[in-house]
XYZ file of C-alpha atoms in Angstrom:
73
model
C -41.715 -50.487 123.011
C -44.471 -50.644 120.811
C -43.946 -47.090 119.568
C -39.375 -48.033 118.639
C -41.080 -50.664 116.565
C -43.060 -48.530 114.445
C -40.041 -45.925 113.788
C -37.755 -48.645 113.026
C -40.334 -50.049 110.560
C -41.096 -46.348 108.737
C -37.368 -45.831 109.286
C -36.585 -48.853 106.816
C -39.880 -48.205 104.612
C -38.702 -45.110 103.770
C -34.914 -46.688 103.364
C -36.289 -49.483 100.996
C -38.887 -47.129 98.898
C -36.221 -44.417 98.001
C -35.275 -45.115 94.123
C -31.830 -44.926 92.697
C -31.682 -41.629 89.899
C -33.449 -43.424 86.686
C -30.913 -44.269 83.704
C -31.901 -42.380 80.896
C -33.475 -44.570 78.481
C -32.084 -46.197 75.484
C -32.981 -44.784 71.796
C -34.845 -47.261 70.277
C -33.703 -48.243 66.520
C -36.841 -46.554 65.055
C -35.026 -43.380 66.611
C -31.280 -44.500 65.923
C -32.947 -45.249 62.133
C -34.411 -42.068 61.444
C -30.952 -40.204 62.625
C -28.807 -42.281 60.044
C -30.988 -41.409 57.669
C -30.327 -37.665 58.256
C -26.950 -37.956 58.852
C -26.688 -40.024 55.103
C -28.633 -37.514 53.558
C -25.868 -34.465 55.066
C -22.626 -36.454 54.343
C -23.107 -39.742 52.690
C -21.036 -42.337 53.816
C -21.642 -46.413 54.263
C -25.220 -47.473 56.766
C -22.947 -49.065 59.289
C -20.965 -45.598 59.924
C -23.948 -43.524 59.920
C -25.994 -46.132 62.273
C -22.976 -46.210 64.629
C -22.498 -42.332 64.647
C -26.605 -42.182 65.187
C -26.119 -44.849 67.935
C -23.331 -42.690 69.895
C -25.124 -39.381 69.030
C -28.306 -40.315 70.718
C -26.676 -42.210 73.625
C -25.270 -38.461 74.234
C -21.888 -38.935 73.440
C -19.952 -36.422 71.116
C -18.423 -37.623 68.144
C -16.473 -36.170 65.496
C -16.873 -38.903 62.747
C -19.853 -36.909 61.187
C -17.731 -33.774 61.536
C -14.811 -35.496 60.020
C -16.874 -36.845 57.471
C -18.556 -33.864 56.340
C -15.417 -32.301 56.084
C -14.228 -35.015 53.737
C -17.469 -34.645 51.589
């Protein structure tokens, strides 16, 4: 009996200590800074649009505003 009681115990140890896949981590706005700065200096355009396109890009989502807006330019 004593021997079911360990294997349950590892069993649900090693059920409990598993970790979910890790989020990727958020940019931070030294990061999201620094890559509306670039994207200013390539196209122009207003802080708010270049923070949110620096924002998306980061996050690692595709945008065509700085496309868009570079074709505008």
């Amino acid at each position: 009996m004593a021997k079911a009681q360990t294997k349950a115990i590892t069993a649900t140890r090693k059920a409990t200590t598993t970790s979910a896949p890790k989020q990727p981590q958020a940019p931070s706005q030294n990061q999201i800074a620094e890559r509306a700065y670039k994207i200013w200096q390539d196209t122009g355009g207003t802080p708010e649009d270049n923070w949110l396109t620096a924002e998306t890009e980061l996050n690692g989502k595709k945008t065509s505003t700085s496309r868009s807006r570079a074709s505008r330019s």
